[in-house]
């Protein structure tokens, strides 16, 4: 008998996801240039891509937040606004880094500890639907050696690291190059979203899980003048395939839904007639 998807994957709310990524700096860099432990990091930028299914297709919103000294409380209030209770949060290495950094810095800077959405993400269990760490999922839940987001993206023909690298963020921040950091964190969020679409379509064995949202995303990116630097995500191979296949899949989906409704109406009519006849 064919087994279905693993339970934790069924728990994800595919119709409402929030993909996020942060960029951080450390006030004291290690002398040996090693990567500092996560509690030493503080966020300076974050991006949140919300994707929600509607009856007219997928709708998208991209919020980019910057966190300058003295603005921490306002930053975490805005982070909280991006994490509604019904959405599945998505990141890459987020269980081990992004969520850890956000949580501990919010504990430090928000005396009221009123961050239900962030706490839900930061302390979600590995097998819950509140959060999906794609590094964990692509790595077989610890079965494979960890790899960077860039490695997954290169394998799937997804654009990645098209502007700067993470190692440059500290220098750019101190030089006041906030626009470069903003563009960079947005690029990582878009790349992570495309990885999510590949992942969920594969585990559900359903092409519509990637084709329809990716086609809608590509069209949205082309309509938004302020997101011109993200156009490579609308023009990459996966997006071209999705846009070519989306019309036929939309038609097939609409036909299947119409058939389902006709069958439901026929069954309801038969039930009503049987009840009236006393059966």
mmCIF file of C-alpha atoms in Angstrom:
data_model
loop_
_atom_site.group_PDB
_atom_site.id
_atom_site.type_symbol
_atom_site.label_atom_id
_atom_site.label_comp_id
_atom_site.label_asym_id
_atom_site.label_seq_id
_atom_site.Cartn_x
_atom_site.Cartn_y
_atom_site.Cartn_z
ATOM 1 C CA UNK A 1 0.000 0.000 0.000
ATOM 2 C CA UNK A 2 1.321 3.456 -0.920
ATOM 3 C CA UNK A 3 2.263 5.505 2.120
ATOM 4 C CA UNK A 4 1.290 9.157 2.308
ATOM 5 C CA UNK A 5 3.544 12.118 3.177
ATOM 6 C CA UNK A 6 5.116 12.213 6.622
ATOM 7 C CA UNK A 7 2.790 13.681 9.284
ATOM 8 C CA UNK A 8 4.836 16.812 9.947
ATOM 9 C CA UNK A 9 4.668 17.772 6.278
ATOM 10 C CA UNK A 10 0.891 17.427 6.281
ATOM 11 C CA UNK A 11 0.800 19.941 9.123
ATOM 12 C CA UNK A 12 2.287 22.783 7.059
ATOM 13 C CA UNK A 13 -0.195 25.457 5.986
ATOM 14 C CA UNK A 14 0.761 25.580 2.313
ATOM 15 C CA UNK A 15 -1.906 28.192 1.580
ATOM 16 C CA UNK A 16 -0.356 30.772 3.924
ATOM 17 C CA UNK A 17 3.400 30.825 4.388
ATOM 18 C CA UNK A 18 5.844 33.460 5.600
ATOM 19 C CA UNK A 19 9.398 32.999 4.360
ATOM 20 C CA UNK A 20 12.003 34.978 6.260
ATOM 21 C CA UNK A 21 15.716 35.577 6.578
ATOM 22 C CA UNK A 22 17.908 37.872 8.656
ATOM 23 C CA UNK A 23 21.296 39.510 8.244
ATOM 24 C CA UNK A 24 23.376 40.023 11.362
ATOM 25 C CA UNK A 25 26.535 41.650 12.611
ATOM 26 C CA UNK A 26 28.715 41.089 15.659
ATOM 27 C CA UNK A 27 30.068 44.007 17.635
ATOM 28 C CA UNK A 28 33.213 42.024 18.425
ATOM 29 C CA UNK A 29 34.540 39.843 15.610
ATOM 30 C CA UNK A 30 36.755 36.855 16.579
ATOM 31 C CA UNK A 31 40.445 37.434 15.955
ATOM 32 C CA UNK A 32 40.711 34.171 14.011
ATOM 33 C CA UNK A 33 37.880 35.172 11.593
ATOM 34 C CA UNK A 34 35.790 32.204 12.726
ATOM 35 C CA UNK A 35 31.992 32.404 12.742
ATOM 36 C CA UNK A 36 30.897 33.757 16.142
ATOM 37 C CA UNK A 37 28.427 31.783 18.292
ATOM 38 C CA UNK A 38 24.840 32.758 17.554
ATOM 39 C CA UNK A 39 24.189 34.603 20.860
ATOM 40 C CA UNK A 40 26.781 37.213 19.817
ATOM 41 C CA UNK A 41 24.868 38.136 16.661
ATOM 42 C CA UNK A 42 22.347 40.931 16.414
ATOM 43 C CA UNK A 43 20.013 41.432 13.444
ATOM 44 C CA UNK A 44 20.440 44.499 11.299
ATOM 45 C CA UNK A 45 18.035 43.501 8.530
ATOM 46 C CA UNK A 46 15.204 41.050 7.978
ATOM 47 C CA UNK A 47 12.922 40.264 5.058
ATOM 48 C CA UNK A 48 9.543 38.536 5.158
ATOM 49 C CA UNK A 49 7.816 37.217 2.027
ATOM 50 C CA UNK A 50 4.177 36.366 2.670
ATOM 51 C CA UNK A 51 2.463 34.085 0.155
ATOM 52 C CA UNK A 52 -1.245 33.459 0.583
ATOM 53 C CA UNK A 53 -3.601 31.525 -1.674
ATOM 54 C CA UNK A 54 -6.779 33.334 -2.737
ATOM 55 C CA UNK A 55 -9.574 32.423 -5.135
ATOM 56 C CA UNK A 56 -7.812 34.603 -7.719
ATOM 57 C CA UNK A 57 -4.422 32.939 -7.308
ATOM 58 C CA UNK A 58 -1.491 33.534 -4.991
ATOM 59 C CA UNK A 59 -1.023 36.975 -3.438
ATOM 60 C CA UNK A 60 2.390 38.155 -2.239
ATOM 61 C CA UNK A 61 3.761 40.795 0.103
ATOM 62 C CA UNK A 62 7.422 41.554 0.805
ATOM 63 C CA UNK A 63 8.368 43.438 3.970
ATOM 64 C CA UNK A 64 11.975 44.478 4.618
ATOM 65 C CA UNK A 65 12.966 45.696 8.084
ATOM 66 C CA UNK A 66 16.165 47.418 9.189
ATOM 67 C CA UNK A 67 17.279 47.508 12.829
ATOM 68 C CA UNK A 68 19.473 50.455 13.787
ATOM 69 C CA UNK A 69 20.754 51.079 17.336
ATOM 70 C CA UNK A 70 17.972 52.365 19.559
ATOM 71 C CA UNK A 71 15.238 51.007 17.260
ATOM 72 C CA UNK A 72 15.233 47.429 18.551
ATOM 73 C CA UNK A 73 11.825 47.530 20.255
ATOM 74 C CA UNK A 74 10.153 48.896 17.111
ATOM 75 C CA UNK A 75 11.987 46.332 14.975
ATOM 76 C CA UNK A 76 10.727 43.381 17.028
ATOM 77 C CA UNK A 77 7.197 44.801 17.079
ATOM 78 C CA UNK A 78 7.292 44.791 13.273
ATOM 79 C CA UNK A 79 8.752 41.275 13.232
ATOM 80 C CA UNK A 80 5.794 40.153 15.330
ATOM 81 C CA UNK A 81 3.373 41.655 12.806
ATOM 82 C CA UNK A 82 4.840 39.484 10.063
ATOM 83 C CA UNK A 83 4.223 36.185 11.889
ATOM 84 C CA UNK A 84 0.460 35.493 12.156
ATOM 85 C CA UNK A 85 -0.739 32.464 14.062
ATOM 86 C CA UNK A 86 -2.209 30.629 11.063
ATOM 87 C CA UNK A 87 0.879 30.827 8.827
ATOM 88 C CA UNK A 88 3.743 28.375 8.463
ATOM 89 C CA UNK A 89 7.100 30.106 8.849
ATOM 90 C CA UNK A 90 9.852 29.001 6.483
ATOM 91 C CA UNK A 91 13.593 29.550 6.660
ATOM 92 C CA UNK A 92 16.915 27.952 5.844
ATOM 93 C CA UNK A 93 18.982 26.910 8.850
ATOM 94 C CA UNK A 94 16.412 28.921 10.758
ATOM 95 C CA UNK A 95 15.982 26.509 13.665
ATOM 96 C CA UNK A 96 19.707 26.700 14.388
ATOM 97 C CA UNK A 97 20.354 30.387 13.639
ATOM 98 C CA UNK A 98 17.672 32.893 12.551
ATOM 99 C CA UNK A 99 15.103 31.862 15.158
ATOM 100 C CA UNK A 100 17.720 31.594 17.879
ATOM 101 C CA UNK A 101 19.111 35.078 17.190
ATOM 102 C CA UNK A 102 15.703 36.720 16.868
ATOM 103 C CA UNK A 103 14.439 35.132 20.071
ATOM 104 C CA UNK A 104 17.385 35.961 22.307
ATOM 105 C CA UNK A 105 17.646 39.532 21.037
ATOM 106 C CA UNK A 106 13.899 40.034 21.521
ATOM 107 C CA UNK A 107 14.282 38.763 25.086
ATOM 108 C CA UNK A 108 16.969 41.400 25.596
ATOM 109 C CA UNK A 109 15.212 44.378 24.031
ATOM 110 C CA UNK A 110 11.487 43.814 24.702
ATOM 111 C CA UNK A 111 10.791 43.910 28.458
ATOM 112 C CA UNK A 112 7.143 42.867 28.042
ATOM 113 C CA UNK A 113 8.048 39.562 26.357
ATOM 114 C CA UNK A 114 4.886 39.996 24.260
ATOM 115 C CA UNK A 115 5.944 38.107 21.147
ATOM 116 C CA UNK A 116 3.551 35.228 20.626
ATOM 117 C CA UNK A 117 4.241 34.876 16.901
ATOM 118 C CA UNK A 118 8.023 34.929 17.231
ATOM 119 C CA UNK A 119 7.946 32.495 20.154
ATOM 120 C CA UNK A 120 5.752 30.167 18.097
ATOM 121 C CA UNK A 121 8.370 30.153 15.352
ATOM 122 C CA UNK A 122 11.473 30.084 17.522
ATOM 123 C CA UNK A 123 10.388 27.173 19.701
ATOM 124 C CA UNK A 124 8.325 25.137 17.261
ATOM 125 C CA UNK A 125 9.081 21.436 17.448
ATOM 126 C CA UNK A 126 10.848 19.722 14.596
ATOM 127 C CA UNK A 127 7.692 17.849 13.635
ATOM 128 C CA UNK A 128 5.177 20.656 14.053
ATOM 129 C CA UNK A 129 3.564 22.641 11.258
ATOM 130 C CA UNK A 130 4.330 26.090 12.668
ATOM 131 C CA UNK A 131 7.806 26.217 11.141
ATOM 132 C CA UNK A 132 9.718 24.526 8.327
ATOM 133 C CA UNK A 133 13.510 24.672 8.295
ATOM 134 C CA UNK A 134 14.451 23.748 4.742
ATOM 135 C CA UNK A 135 18.062 23.029 5.674
ATOM 136 C CA UNK A 136 16.682 20.365 8.000
ATOM 137 C CA UNK A 137 14.240 18.997 5.436
ATOM 138 C CA UNK A 138 16.608 18.897 2.468
ATOM 139 C CA UNK A 139 19.215 17.342 4.731
ATOM 140 C CA UNK A 140 16.941 14.431 5.604
ATOM 141 C CA UNK A 141 16.345 15.599 9.199
ATOM 142 C CA UNK A 142 20.001 15.190 10.037
ATOM 143 C CA UNK A 143 20.719 12.309 7.676
ATOM 144 C CA UNK A 144 23.045 14.318 5.408
ATOM 145 C CA UNK A 145 25.948 16.675 5.993
ATOM 146 C CA UNK A 146 24.670 20.281 6.227
ATOM 147 C CA UNK A 147 25.116 22.438 3.125
ATOM 148 C CA UNK A 148 24.595 26.124 2.418
ATOM 149 C CA UNK A 149 21.489 27.533 0.759
ATOM 150 C CA UNK A 150 23.631 28.318 -2.283
ATOM 151 C CA UNK A 151 24.336 24.617 -2.839
ATOM 152 C CA UNK A 152 20.631 23.748 -2.946
ATOM 153 C CA UNK A 153 19.928 26.688 -5.232
ATOM 154 C CA UNK A 154 22.732 25.803 -7.649
ATOM 155 C CA UNK A 155 21.387 22.256 -7.886
ATOM 156 C CA UNK A 156 17.873 23.528 -8.679
ATOM 157 C CA UNK A 157 18.851 26.409 -11.022
ATOM 158 C CA UNK A 158 17.615 29.029 -8.565
ATOM 159 C CA UNK A 159 19.425 32.415 -8.556
ATOM 160 C CA UNK A 160 21.473 32.982 -5.407
ATOM 161 C CA UNK A 161 24.022 35.460 -4.070
ATOM 162 C CA UNK A 162 23.576 37.779 -7.032
ATOM 163 C CA UNK A 163 24.777 40.926 -5.273
ATOM 164 C CA UNK A 164 26.998 40.472 -2.194
ATOM 165 C CA UNK A 165 27.944 37.720 0.247
ATOM 166 C CA UNK A 166 27.045 37.321 3.909
ATOM 167 C CA UNK A 167 30.638 37.991 4.950
ATOM 168 C CA UNK A 168 30.358 41.535 3.604
ATOM 169 C CA UNK A 169 27.308 42.543 5.646
ATOM 170 C CA UNK A 170 29.256 43.838 8.657
ATOM 171 C CA UNK A 171 31.477 46.113 6.585
ATOM 172 C CA UNK A 172 28.536 47.343 4.514
ATOM 173 C CA UNK A 173 26.506 48.098 7.641
ATOM 174 C CA UNK A 174 29.298 50.100 9.222
ATOM 175 C CA UNK A 175 29.755 51.998 5.958
ATOM 176 C CA UNK A 176 26.060 52.880 5.854
ATOM 177 C CA UNK A 177 25.388 50.779 2.737
ATOM 178 C CA UNK A 178 21.930 49.797 3.938
ATOM 179 C CA UNK A 179 20.446 49.480 0.458
ATOM 180 C CA UNK A 180 22.912 46.748 -0.501
ATOM 181 C CA UNK A 181 22.020 44.780 2.636
ATOM 182 C CA UNK A 182 18.303 45.249 1.986
ATOM 183 C CA UNK A 183 18.612 43.869 -1.536
ATOM 184 C CA UNK A 184 20.735 40.960 -0.345
ATOM 185 C CA UNK A 185 18.318 39.782 2.354
ATOM 186 C CA UNK A 186 15.444 40.030 -0.114
ATOM 187 C CA UNK A 187 17.320 37.825 -2.564
ATOM 188 C CA UNK A 188 17.852 35.151 0.080
ATOM 189 C CA UNK A 189 14.158 35.183 0.946
ATOM 190 C CA UNK A 190 13.131 34.718 -2.694
ATOM 191 C CA UNK A 191 15.655 31.901 -3.117
ATOM 192 C CA UNK A 192 14.340 30.214 0.027
ATOM 193 C CA UNK A 193 10.760 30.469 -1.233
ATOM 194 C CA UNK A 194 11.653 28.766 -4.518
ATOM 195 C CA UNK A 195 13.367 26.002 -2.544
ATOM 196 C CA UNK A 196 10.185 25.618 -0.470
ATOM 197 C CA UNK A 197 8.081 25.239 -3.620
ATOM 198 C CA UNK A 198 10.388 22.506 -4.927
ATOM 199 C CA UNK A 199 10.301 20.735 -1.561
ATOM 200 C CA UNK A 200 6.539 20.760 -1.000
ATOM 201 C CA UNK A 201 5.732 19.781 -4.601
ATOM 202 C CA UNK A 202 8.129 16.850 -4.336
ATOM 203 C CA UNK A 203 6.905 15.468 -1.000
ATOM 204 C CA UNK A 204 3.256 15.898 -2.046
ATOM 205 C CA UNK A 205 3.891 14.483 -5.550
ATOM 206 C CA UNK A 206 1.874 17.390 -6.950
ATOM 207 C CA UNK A 207 3.176 19.704 -9.659
ATOM 208 C CA UNK A 208 0.523 22.319 -8.921
ATOM 209 C CA UNK A 209 2.263 23.001 -5.578
ATOM 210 C CA UNK A 210 5.134 24.662 -7.460
ATOM 211 C CA UNK A 211 3.754 25.582 -10.867
ATOM 212 C CA UNK A 212 0.823 27.772 -9.851
ATOM 213 C CA UNK A 213 2.467 29.814 -7.045
ATOM 214 C CA UNK A 214 5.720 30.208 -8.983
ATOM 215 C CA UNK A 215 3.923 31.449 -12.093
ATOM 216 C CA UNK A 216 2.000 33.949 -9.947
ATOM 217 C CA UNK A 217 5.208 35.023 -8.201
ATOM 218 C CA UNK A 218 6.975 35.655 -11.517
ATOM 219 C CA UNK A 219 4.083 37.812 -12.732
ATOM 220 C CA UNK A 220 4.042 39.743 -9.445
ATOM 221 C CA UNK A 221 7.774 40.429 -9.570
ATOM 222 C CA UNK A 222 7.420 41.819 -13.089
ATOM 223 C CA UNK A 223 4.588 44.135 -12.021
ATOM 224 C CA UNK A 224 6.390 45.620 -9.013
ATOM 225 C CA UNK A 225 8.784 48.390 -10.122
ATOM 226 C CA UNK A 226 10.565 48.487 -6.775
ATOM 227 C CA UNK A 227 11.618 44.836 -7.087
ATOM 228 C CA UNK A 228 13.507 45.029 -10.380
ATOM 229 C CA UNK A 229 16.630 43.554 -8.764
ATOM 230 C CA UNK A 230 14.607 40.392 -8.058
ATOM 231 C CA UNK A 231 13.655 39.807 -11.707
ATOM 232 C CA UNK A 232 16.144 36.908 -12.049
ATOM 233 C CA UNK A 233 13.737 34.878 -9.910
ATOM 234 C CA UNK A 234 11.018 35.496 -12.492
ATOM 235 C CA UNK A 235 13.318 34.516 -15.350
ATOM 236 C CA UNK A 236 15.143 31.441 -14.015
ATOM 237 C CA UNK A 237 14.545 27.982 -15.448
ATOM 238 C CA UNK A 238 12.009 26.856 -12.787
ATOM 239 C CA UNK A 239 9.979 30.042 -13.316
ATOM 240 C CA UNK A 240 10.008 29.651 -17.107
ATOM 241 C CA UNK A 241 8.800 26.058 -16.792
ATOM 242 C CA UNK A 242 6.075 27.086 -14.342
ATOM 243 C CA UNK A 243 4.795 29.881 -16.559
ATOM 244 C CA UNK A 244 4.675 27.583 -19.569
ATOM 245 C CA UNK A 245 2.740 24.868 -17.737
ATOM 246 C CA UNK A 246 0.484 26.979 -15.531
ATOM 247 C CA UNK A 247 -2.340 27.677 -18.054
ATOM 248 C CA UNK A 248 -2.993 23.982 -18.716
ATOM 249 C CA UNK A 249 -2.800 23.135 -15.030
ATOM 250 C CA UNK A 250 -5.169 25.953 -14.107
ATOM 251 C CA UNK A 251 -7.664 24.688 -16.690
ATOM 252 C CA UNK A 252 -7.353 21.110 -15.443
ATOM 253 C CA UNK A 253 -7.761 22.233 -11.838
ATOM 254 C CA UNK A 254 -10.841 24.308 -12.688
ATOM 255 C CA UNK A 255 -12.373 21.377 -14.597
ATOM 256 C CA UNK A 256 -11.753 18.994 -11.694
ATOM 257 C CA UNK A 257 -13.316 21.467 -9.255
ATOM 258 C CA UNK A 258 -16.369 21.861 -11.516
ATOM 259 C CA UNK A 259 -16.770 18.085 -11.683
ATOM 260 C CA UNK A 260 -16.487 17.852 -7.905
ATOM 261 C CA UNK A 261 -19.206 20.442 -7.436
ATOM 262 C CA UNK A 262 -21.550 18.727 -9.912
ATOM 263 C CA UNK A 263 -21.039 15.408 -8.134
ATOM 264 C CA UNK A 264 -21.638 17.018 -4.748
ATOM 265 C CA UNK A 265 -24.812 18.730 -5.927
ATOM 266 C CA UNK A 266 -26.087 15.466 -7.483
ATOM 267 C CA UNK A 267 -25.396 13.536 -4.279
ATOM 268 C CA UNK A 268 -27.095 16.188 -2.159
ATOM 269 C CA UNK A 269 -30.129 16.186 -4.464
ATOM 270 C CA UNK A 270 -30.343 12.384 -4.284
ATOM 271 C CA UNK A 271 -30.094 12.477 -0.484
ATOM 272 C CA UNK A 272 -32.843 15.124 -0.256
ATOM 273 C CA UNK A 273 -35.103 13.156 -2.594
ATOM 274 C CA UNK A 274 -34.519 9.959 -0.587
ATOM 275 C CA UNK A 275 -35.288 11.713 2.679
ATOM 276 C CA UNK A 276 -38.503 13.159 1.242
ATOM 277 C CA UNK A 277 -39.581 9.694 0.098
ATOM 278 C CA UNK A 278 -39.017 8.321 3.564
ATOM 279 C CA UNK A 279 -36.020 6.135 2.821
#
